[in-house]
Amino acid sequence: MHSQQVTAGPPPNDRAGRDSTTGADPRPPASGADRAPLVFDVIIAGCGPTGAMLAAELRLHDVRVLVLEKETEPASFVRIVGLHIRSLELMAMRGLLDRVLQHGRQRPAGAYFAAIPKPAPEGLDSAYAYLLGIPQPVIERLLEERAIELGAQVRRGRAVAGFEQDDEGVTVELADGEQLRSRYLVGCDGGRSTVRKLLGVGFPGEPSRTDTLMGEMKVGVPREEIAAKVAEISETHRRFWLRPFGEGVYSVVVPAAEVGDRAEPPTLEDFKQQLRTIAGTDFDVHSPRWLSRFGDATRLAERYRVGRVLLAGDAAHIHPPIGGQGLNLGVQDAFNLGWKLAAQIRGWAPETLLDTYQAERHPVAEDVLDNTRAQTELLSTEPGPQAVRRLLTELMDFDEVNRHLIEKITAIGIRYDFGEGPDLLGRRLRDVDVKQGHLYGLLHRGRGLLLDRTERLTAGGWSDRVDYLADPTADLDVPCVLLRPDGHVAWIGDDQRDLDDHLSRWFGKPAD
């Protein structure tokens, strides 16, 4: 099997460059049929946004990472995806936002829920209250480059065919028969995940009931004619639009005639036929850049972890793309899992830390599946759903309703269950002003952070895992906060003994 390997050599003082137990270099020899199995800390199946983000997060903690991608080349088609507020915050936390912004287009937040045309409420609690439209191949490339810069290995044309796990690790077998060894395996290999299927984890939910065609292509009629027809049709067909994409190219979405095999892309004639059926014209569409079909299947993995094998992204959950939450949900999975898995490998994780990955992220996915189910119903042309849509459109004129829905879609309303405490506990903290600039600039290394407005506390024996900033001027209305590496508030208070208890809860035993 053809294999392309992309590597970035770690710096000389990087402990991840060599196996700490055997002294063996985990990078493969240039050639040779007698190549020995490799030893890694984590093997990731899939180099999409979830897998690449997870690899980068692990490398921040010197974890030896190998990413296996079955495709030999990145996707060539240009599909625009949207990064929501929370994902933009995560990019800012790791110093990636400026790089990402160069390739995207900012759009006002709003009209996310079932495409109901309501602007975002004023005063959203974020410095990044907009949507960033960016080509999917570009965000995938940027995240993969980031992982490689940090020392991750990425091998293309390598598919996982099987694995066996034991008390010490996972032996992964590739499609060409090669065997690799790692401490953990993470399936980030999409909705048809091989890892999930081999793991035997149930994937309950609903199969696709309706299919939609989506693509980008040129049109042969004036823009004004298209706009008028789309405005007329979209009053009754919510899964229909033609949106200009520049240089005569349009993004085209139209209901499919029937549920089909999404492994086979639709043809241009399929688009023409459906456009004529619904709009009475095919708009002389031609020269497609890419064509695809998606359904409204909704499924959620029963478990995110079985022993040393974990699932993230579409391997753990699939849902209709309405609201544009899929890529964001996967990237946020990776952000939650990365530091916890690294802590487990580095040996300082509290006993139940890795279990909090499923405890926190599974309910988030459940909520996303529910809200996409609701949005899908609101796109129906049937009288009942349309009546509900009209009612919800009225209700969204109330600021509280509109704010609740946009915070749900953009994931800034998430509150993990950390027990009783102030409302801020368990929530992510906005990018507040601090004396060194902005809070998120202090989180680039993926460590915890103690922000102390009293100037009386200390991170003490946890200083190898938690940074400290004494800043009485910080823009907060609480005395002190302890942030996890993912930016969620783990503790609020001003008592050192109470702080030490929470440092132990999230960051393990203090160093000697």
Coordinates of C-alpha atoms in Angstrom, one line a residue:
M1 CA 0.0 0.0 0.0
H2 CA 1.2 3.4 -0.9
S3 CA 2.1 5.4 2.2
Q4 CA 3.0 9.1 2.6
Q5 CA 4.6 10.0 5.8
V6 CA 4.8 13.6 7.0
T7 CA 6.9 14.3 10.1
A8 CA 8.3 17.2 12.0
G9 CA 11.3 16.3 14.1
P10 CA 10.9 17.4 17.7
P11 CA 13.5 19.7 19.2
P12 CA 16.5 18.1 20.8
N13 CA 15.2 18.5 24.3
D14 CA 11.8 17.1 23.5
R15 CA 11.2 14.0 25.6
A16 CA 8.6 12.8 23.1
G17 CA 11.2 12.1 20.5
R18 CA 12.3 8.9 22.1
D19 CA 10.6 6.1 24.0
S20 CA 11.3 6.7 27.7
T21 CA 11.2 3.0 28.5
T22 CA 13.2 1.4 25.7
G23 CA 15.2 4.4 24.3
A24 CA 13.9 3.5 20.9
D25 CA 13.2 6.2 18.4
P26 CA 9.4 5.9 17.5
R27 CA 10.0 7.2 14.0
P28 CA 10.3 4.4 11.5
P29 CA 13.5 3.6 9.6
A30 CA 13.5 4.8 6.0
S31 CA 12.9 1.4 4.6
G32 CA 13.1 -2.3 5.4
A33 CA 10.7 -5.2 5.6
D34 CA 12.0 -6.1 9.0
R35 CA 10.8 -2.9 10.5
A36 CA 9.9 -3.4 14.2
P37 CA 6.5 -2.4 15.6
L38 CA 6.6 1.2 16.8
V39 CA 5.8 2.5 20.3
F40 CA 3.7 5.6 20.6
D41 CA 1.7 7.1 23.4
V42 CA -1.4 7.7 21.3
I43 CA -2.4 6.6 17.8
I44 CA -5.2 8.7 16.3
A45 CA -7.3 7.2 13.5
G46 CA -8.3 10.1 11.2
C47 CA -6.7 13.4 10.3
G48 CA -9.8 15.5 10.0
P49 CA -10.3 18.6 12.2
T50 CA -11.0 16.5 15.3
G51 CA -8.0 14.2 14.9
A52 CA -5.6 17.0 14.0
M53 CA -6.7 19.2 16.9
L54 CA -6.4 16.3 19.3
A55 CA -2.9 15.6 18.0
A56 CA -1.8 19.2 18.6
E57 CA -3.3 19.3 22.1
L58 CA -1.4 16.1 23.0
R59 CA 1.8 17.4 21.7
L60 CA 1.6 20.5 23.9
H61 CA 2.3 18.0 26.7
D62 CA 5.1 16.0 25.0
V63 CA 2.9 13.0 24.2
R64 CA 4.2 10.9 21.3
V65 CA 1.5 11.0 18.7
L66 CA 0.9 9.2 15.4
V67 CA -2.0 10.2 13.2
L68 CA -3.2 7.6 10.6
E69 CA -5.2 8.9 7.7
K70 CA -6.7 6.4 5.2
E71 CA -6.8 9.0 2.4
T72 CA -3.6 9.5 0.5
E73 CA -4.3 13.1 -0.2
P74 CA -6.4 15.8 1.5
A75 CA -9.8 16.5 0.1
S76 CA -9.7 18.6 -3.1
F77 CA -13.3 19.9 -3.0
V78 CA -13.9 23.3 -1.4
R79 CA -16.8 23.2 1.1
I80 CA -17.3 26.2 3.3
V81 CA -17.8 25.5 7.0
G82 CA -18.5 27.9 9.8
L83 CA -16.5 28.2 13.0
H84 CA -18.8 29.3 15.8
I85 CA -17.9 31.5 18.7
R86 CA -16.7 28.7 21.1
S87 CA -14.4 27.2 18.4
L88 CA -13.0 30.7 17.7
E89 CA -12.3 31.1 21.4
L90 CA -10.4 27.7 21.4
M91 CA -8.3 28.9 18.5
A92 CA -7.5 32.1 20.4
M93 CA -6.5 30.0 23.5
R94 CA -3.9 28.2 21.5
G95 CA -2.6 31.2 19.5
L96 CA -4.2 29.9 16.2
L97 CA -6.8 32.5 15.7
D98 CA -4.8 35.0 13.7
R99 CA -3.7 32.2 11.3
V100 CA -7.2 31.0 10.8
L101 CA -8.7 34.5 10.3
Q102 CA -6.4 35.1 7.3
H103 CA -8.2 32.4 5.4
G104 CA -11.8 33.0 6.5
R105 CA -14.6 35.5 6.1
Q106 CA -16.3 37.0 9.1
R107 CA -20.1 37.1 9.1
P108 CA -22.5 38.5 11.7
A109 CA -23.7 36.0 14.3
G110 CA -27.4 35.1 14.0
A111 CA -30.0 33.2 11.9
Y112 CA -28.4 29.9 13.1
F113 CA -31.4 28.1 14.6
A114 CA -33.4 26.5 11.7
A115 CA -32.2 29.4 9.5
I116 CA -34.8 31.7 11.2
P117 CA -33.7 35.2 10.2
K118 CA -33.1 36.8 13.5
P119 CA -30.0 38.8 14.3
A120 CA -27.9 37.9 17.3
P121 CA -28.8 39.6 20.6
E122 CA -26.6 42.4 21.7
G123 CA -23.9 41.8 24.3
L124 CA -23.0 38.2 23.7
D125 CA -20.4 37.2 26.3
S126 CA -17.5 36.8 23.9
A127 CA -14.8 38.9 22.2
Y128 CA -15.4 36.7 19.1
A129 CA -19.1 37.1 18.6
Y130 CA -19.2 36.3 14.9
L131 CA -19.2 33.3 12.5
L132 CA -16.1 32.6 10.5
G133 CA -16.7 31.0 7.1
I134 CA -13.7 29.0 6.0
P135 CA -13.1 26.3 3.4
Q136 CA -13.0 22.9 5.1
P137 CA -9.8 21.8 3.4
V138 CA -8.1 25.0 4.6
I139 CA -9.1 24.5 8.3
E140 CA -8.1 20.9 8.1
R141 CA -4.7 21.9 6.6
L142 CA -4.1 24.5 9.2
L143 CA -4.8 22.2 12.1
E144 CA -2.7 19.4 10.6
E145 CA 0.2 21.8 10.0
R146 CA -0.1 22.9 13.7
A147 CA 0.0 19.3 14.9
I148 CA 3.1 18.6 12.7
E149 CA 4.8 21.8 13.9
L150 CA 4.4 20.6 17.4
G151 CA 6.0 17.2 16.6
A152 CA 3.1 14.9 15.7
Q153 CA 3.6 12.4 12.9
V154 CA 1.0 12.1 10.2
R155 CA 0.9 9.2 7.8
R156 CA -1.5 9.2 4.9
G157 CA -2.7 6.2 3.0
R158 CA -2.7 4.1 6.2
A159 CA -6.0 2.6 7.3
V160 CA -6.7 0.9 10.6
A161 CA -7.9 -2.7 10.0
G162 CA -7.9 -4.1 13.5
F163 CA -6.6 -3.7 17.0
E164 CA -6.2 -5.6 20.3
Q165 CA -5.9 -3.9 23.7
D166 CA -4.5 -5.2 26.9
D167 CA -3.6 -3.8 30.3
E168 CA -0.6 -1.9 29.0
G169 CA -1.6 -0.7 25.5
V170 CA -3.2 -1.2 22.1
T171 CA -1.7 -3.1 19.2
V172 CA -3.1 -1.6 16.0
E173 CA -3.0 -3.5 12.7
L174 CA -3.0 -1.6 9.5
A175 CA -4.6 -2.6 6.2
D176 CA -1.2 -3.6 4.8
G177 CA -0.5 -5.9 7.8
E178 CA 1.9 -3.6 9.6
Q179 CA 1.4 -3.6 13.4
L180 CA 2.0 -0.6 15.6
R181 CA 1.9 -0.3 19.4
S182 CA 0.6 2.6 21.5
R183 CA -0.7 3.2 25.0
Y184 CA -4.1 4.5 23.7
L185 CA -6.0 4.6 20.4
V186 CA -8.5 7.3 19.6
G187 CA -11.0 6.9 16.7
C188 CA -11.5 10.2 15.0
D189 CA -12.4 8.4 11.7
G190 CA -15.8 9.8 10.9
G191 CA -19.4 8.7 11.0
R192 CA -18.6 5.3 9.5
S193 CA -15.8 4.8 12.0
T194 CA -13.9 1.6 11.7
V195 CA -12.6 2.0 15.2
R196 CA -16.1 2.3 16.7
K197 CA -17.3 -0.7 14.7
L198 CA -14.3 -2.9 15.7
L199 CA -14.8 -1.7 19.3
G200 CA -18.4 -3.0 19.3
V201 CA -19.9 0.2 20.7
G202 CA -23.5 0.7 19.9
F203 CA -24.5 3.6 17.7
P204 CA -28.3 4.0 18.3
G205 CA -30.4 6.7 16.7
E206 CA -32.4 7.3 13.6
P207 CA -31.5 6.5 10.0
S208 CA -31.8 9.1 7.3
R209 CA -35.4 9.9 6.3
T210 CA -34.6 12.7 3.8
D211 CA -31.6 13.6 1.7
T212 CA -30.3 16.9 0.5
L213 CA -28.0 17.7 -2.4
M214 CA -25.3 20.3 -1.8
G215 CA -22.6 21.5 -4.2
E216 CA -20.8 24.5 -5.7
M217 CA -21.2 25.3 -9.4
K218 CA -21.5 28.1 -11.9
V219 CA -24.8 29.4 -13.1
G220 CA -25.9 30.8 -16.4
V221 CA -28.6 33.3 -15.5
P222 CA -28.4 36.9 -14.0
R223 CA -28.0 37.2 -10.2
E224 CA -31.2 39.3 -9.9
E225 CA -33.3 36.5 -11.5
I226 CA -31.7 33.9 -9.1
A227 CA -32.4 36.1 -6.0
A228 CA -36.0 36.6 -7.0
K229 CA -36.7 33.0 -7.5
V230 CA -34.9 31.9 -4.4
A231 CA -36.9 34.4 -2.3
E232 CA -40.1 33.0 -3.7
I233 CA -39.2 29.3 -3.3
S234 CA -37.6 29.6 0.1
E235 CA -40.9 30.7 1.6
T236 CA -42.1 27.1 1.4
H237 CA -38.9 25.0 0.8
R238 CA -36.5 25.6 3.7
R239 CA -33.9 23.1 2.3
F240 CA -33.5 25.2 -0.9
W241 CA -31.1 28.0 -1.7
L242 CA -28.6 29.3 -4.2
R243 CA -26.0 31.6 -2.6
P244 CA -23.3 33.5 -4.5
F245 CA -19.8 32.3 -3.7
G246 CA -17.9 34.7 -6.0
E247 CA -16.8 34.7 -9.6
G248 CA -20.2 33.4 -10.9
V249 CA -20.0 30.4 -8.5
Y250 CA -23.0 29.5 -6.3
S251 CA -23.5 27.3 -3.4
V252 CA -26.6 25.2 -4.3
V253 CA -28.7 23.3 -1.8
V254 CA -31.8 21.4 -3.0
P255 CA -33.9 18.5 -1.6
A256 CA -32.9 15.1 -3.1
A257 CA -35.6 13.0 -4.8
E258 CA -35.0 10.1 -2.5
V259 CA -32.7 8.8 0.1
G260 CA -29.6 7.4 -1.6
D261 CA -26.2 6.0 -1.0
R262 CA -24.0 8.8 0.2
A263 CA -20.9 6.8 -0.6
E264 CA -21.7 7.7 -4.3
P265 CA -21.7 11.4 -5.0
P266 CA -24.7 12.8 -7.0
T267 CA -24.4 14.0 -10.6
L268 CA -24.9 17.4 -12.0
E269 CA -28.0 16.0 -13.7
D270 CA -29.4 15.1 -10.3
F271 CA -29.1 18.8 -9.4
K272 CA -30.6 20.0 -12.6
Q273 CA -33.6 17.6 -12.3
Q274 CA -34.4 18.7 -8.7
L275 CA -34.0 22.4 -9.5
R276 CA -36.4 22.1 -12.4
T277 CA -38.9 20.1 -10.2
I278 CA -38.9 22.7 -7.4
A279 CA -38.0 26.0 -9.1
G280 CA -39.2 25.4 -12.6
T281 CA -35.7 26.1 -13.9
D282 CA -32.2 24.6 -13.5
F283 CA -30.6 28.1 -13.7
D284 CA -28.3 26.7 -16.3
V285 CA -26.0 25.3 -13.6
H286 CA -22.7 23.9 -14.9
S287 CA -19.0 23.4 -14.2
P288 CA -19.4 22.0 -10.6
R289 CA -16.5 22.3 -8.2
W290 CA -17.9 19.5 -6.0
L291 CA -21.2 17.7 -5.4
S292 CA -22.4 15.9 -2.4
R293 CA -25.4 14.4 -0.6
F294 CA -26.2 14.5 3.1
G295 CA -28.9 13.0 5.1
D296 CA -30.6 13.6 8.5
A297 CA -29.4 10.5 10.2
T298 CA -28.9 11.1 14.0
R299 CA -26.9 8.7 16.0
L300 CA -24.8 8.8 19.3
A301 CA -22.3 6.3 20.5
E302 CA -23.3 4.6 23.7
R303 CA -19.8 4.9 25.1
Y304 CA -16.9 7.2 24.3
R305 CA -14.4 5.0 25.9
V306 CA -13.7 1.3 26.3
G307 CA -10.5 0.6 28.1
R308 CA -7.6 2.2 26.2
V309 CA -9.7 3.0 23.1
L310 CA -11.7 6.3 22.8
L311 CA -14.0 8.0 20.3
A312 CA -14.3 11.6 19.3
G313 CA -15.9 13.7 16.6
D314 CA -18.2 12.1 14.0
A315 CA -17.0 8.7 15.2
A316 CA -19.0 9.4 18.4
H317 CA -22.0 11.3 17.0
I318 CA -23.6 12.2 13.7
H319 CA -26.5 14.6 13.0
P320 CA -27.9 16.8 10.3
P321 CA -25.7 19.8 9.4
I322 CA -28.4 22.3 10.2
G323 CA -27.0 25.0 12.4
G324 CA -23.4 24.1 11.4
Q325 CA -22.5 22.4 14.6
G326 CA -20.7 19.2 13.5
L327 CA -17.1 20.3 12.9
N328 CA -17.3 22.6 15.9
L329 CA -18.6 19.7 18.2
G330 CA -15.7 17.5 17.1
V331 CA -13.0 20.1 17.6
Q332 CA -14.4 20.8 21.1
D333 CA -14.4 17.1 21.9
A334 CA -10.7 17.1 21.1
F335 CA -10.1 20.1 23.2
N336 CA -11.8 18.4 26.2
L337 CA -10.0 15.1 25.7
G338 CA -6.5 16.3 24.9
W339 CA -5.3 17.5 28.2
K340 CA -7.0 14.7 30.1
L341 CA -5.4 12.0 28.0
A342 CA -2.1 13.7 28.3
A343 CA -2.4 13.8 32.1
Q344 CA -3.1 10.1 32.1
I345 CA -0.1 9.4 30.1
R346 CA 2.2 11.8 32.0
G347 CA 1.1 10.1 35.2
W348 CA -0.4 13.0 37.2
A349 CA -4.1 12.5 36.3
P350 CA -6.5 12.0 39.2
E351 CA -8.1 8.5 39.1
T352 CA -11.4 9.6 37.5
L353 CA -10.1 12.4 35.2
L354 CA -10.3 10.5 32.0
D355 CA -13.8 9.4 32.7
T356 CA -14.9 13.0 32.8
Y357 CA -14.4 13.1 29.0
Q358 CA -17.6 11.1 28.5
A359 CA -19.3 12.5 31.5
E360 CA -19.0 16.0 30.1
R361 CA -19.1 15.6 26.3
H362 CA -21.8 12.9 25.9
P363 CA -24.5 15.2 27.3
V364 CA -23.3 18.0 25.0
A365 CA -23.7 15.7 22.0
E366 CA -27.1 14.6 23.2
D367 CA -28.2 18.3 23.3
V368 CA -26.8 18.9 19.8
L369 CA -28.7 15.9 18.4
D370 CA -31.9 17.1 20.0
N371 CA -31.6 20.7 18.7
T372 CA -30.8 19.4 15.2
R373 CA -33.8 17.1 15.4
A374 CA -35.9 20.1 16.3
Q375 CA -34.4 22.3 13.6
T376 CA -35.0 19.6 11.0
E377 CA -38.7 19.4 11.9
L378 CA -38.9 23.2 11.5
L379 CA -37.7 22.9 7.9
S380 CA -40.6 20.6 7.0
T381 CA -43.2 22.1 4.5
E382 CA -46.0 20.3 6.4
P383 CA -48.6 22.7 8.1
G384 CA -47.9 21.6 11.7
P385 CA -44.1 22.2 11.6
Q386 CA -44.7 25.4 9.8
A387 CA -47.1 26.6 12.5
V388 CA -44.5 25.8 15.1
R389 CA -41.9 27.7 13.1
R390 CA -44.0 30.8 12.9
L391 CA -44.6 30.6 16.7
L392 CA -40.9 30.2 17.4
T393 CA -40.1 33.1 15.0
E394 CA -42.4 35.3 17.2
L395 CA -40.8 34.0 20.4
M396 CA -37.3 34.8 19.2
D397 CA -38.2 38.5 19.3
F398 CA -37.8 38.0 23.1
D399 CA -34.1 38.6 23.9
E400 CA -34.0 35.7 26.4
V401 CA -35.2 33.2 23.8
N402 CA -32.9 34.4 21.1
R403 CA -30.0 34.5 23.4
H404 CA -30.6 31.0 24.7
L405 CA -30.8 29.5 21.2
I406 CA -27.7 31.2 19.9
E407 CA -25.7 30.3 23.0
K408 CA -26.8 26.7 22.5
I409 CA -25.8 26.6 18.8
T410 CA -22.4 28.3 19.4
A411 CA -21.6 26.3 22.5
I412 CA -20.9 29.2 24.8
G413 CA -23.8 28.3 27.0
I414 CA -22.3 24.9 28.0
R415 CA -22.0 24.4 31.8
Y416 CA -20.3 21.2 32.9
D417 CA -21.5 19.7 36.2
F418 CA -18.7 20.5 38.7
G419 CA -21.1 20.4 41.7
E420 CA -22.8 23.2 43.6
G421 CA -21.4 26.7 43.3
P422 CA -21.8 30.0 41.5
D423 CA -23.2 30.1 38.0
L424 CA -19.8 30.7 36.5
L425 CA -18.5 27.3 37.9
G426 CA -18.2 24.8 35.1
R427 CA -18.7 27.4 32.4
R428 CA -16.0 28.7 30.1
L429 CA -14.5 32.1 31.0
R430 CA -14.6 34.8 28.3
D431 CA -11.3 36.4 27.2
V432 CA -11.1 39.0 29.9
D433 CA -8.6 41.8 30.1
V434 CA -5.6 41.2 32.3
K435 CA -2.5 43.2 33.0
Q436 CA -0.5 41.1 30.4
G437 CA -3.1 41.7 27.7
H438 CA -5.8 39.1 27.2
L439 CA -6.5 36.0 29.3
Y440 CA -6.5 33.6 26.3
G441 CA -2.9 34.7 25.5
L442 CA -1.9 33.0 28.8
L443 CA -3.4 29.6 27.8
H444 CA -1.3 28.9 24.7
R445 CA 0.7 26.1 26.4
G446 CA -2.4 24.1 27.3
R447 CA -1.8 24.3 31.1
G448 CA -4.2 25.2 33.9
L449 CA -4.2 28.8 35.1
L450 CA -4.8 30.3 38.6
L451 CA -5.9 33.9 38.2
D452 CA -5.5 35.5 41.6
R453 CA -7.0 39.0 42.2
T454 CA -6.2 38.8 46.0
E455 CA -2.4 38.3 45.4
R456 CA -2.5 35.9 48.4
L457 CA -2.8 32.5 46.8
T458 CA -0.3 30.1 45.1
A459 CA -0.3 27.1 42.8
G460 CA 2.3 25.6 45.0
G461 CA 3.2 22.0 44.2
W462 CA 1.1 22.1 41.0
S463 CA 3.2 24.8 39.3
D464 CA 4.5 22.2 36.8
R465 CA 0.9 21.9 35.5
V466 CA -0.8 25.2 36.5
D467 CA 0.4 28.7 35.7
Y468 CA -0.2 31.6 38.1
L469 CA -1.1 35.2 37.5
A470 CA -1.6 37.7 40.3
D471 CA -3.7 40.5 38.9
P472 CA -6.0 42.6 41.1
T473 CA -7.0 44.6 38.0
A474 CA -8.4 41.5 36.1
D475 CA -11.8 42.1 34.6
L476 CA -13.7 39.7 36.9
D477 CA -16.4 40.1 39.6
V478 CA -15.1 37.1 41.7
P479 CA -11.9 37.1 43.8
C480 CA -10.0 34.2 42.1
V481 CA -10.6 31.5 39.5
L482 CA -8.9 28.3 38.6
L483 CA -9.1 27.5 34.9
R484 CA -8.6 24.1 33.4
P485 CA -6.6 23.9 30.2
D486 CA -9.8 24.0 28.2
G487 CA -10.8 27.4 29.7
H488 CA -13.6 26.1 31.9
V489 CA -13.8 27.4 35.5
A490 CA -12.9 24.7 37.9
W491 CA -13.0 26.7 41.1
I492 CA -14.0 30.1 42.4
G493 CA -13.0 31.5 45.8
D494 CA -10.2 33.0 47.9
D495 CA -9.3 30.3 50.4
Q496 CA -5.9 28.4 49.8
R497 CA -7.0 25.2 51.5
D498 CA -10.2 25.0 49.4
L499 CA -8.1 25.8 46.3
D500 CA -5.6 23.0 47.1
D501 CA -8.5 20.5 47.3
H502 CA -9.7 21.6 43.8
L503 CA -6.1 21.6 42.4
S504 CA -5.9 17.9 43.6
R505 CA -9.3 17.1 42.0
W506 CA -8.3 18.3 38.6
F507 CA -4.5 18.2 38.5
G508 CA -3.6 15.3 40.7
K509 CA -1.1 15.1 43.6
P510 CA 1.3 18.0 44.0
A511 CA 4.9 17.4 43.0
D512 CA 7.3 16.5 45.7

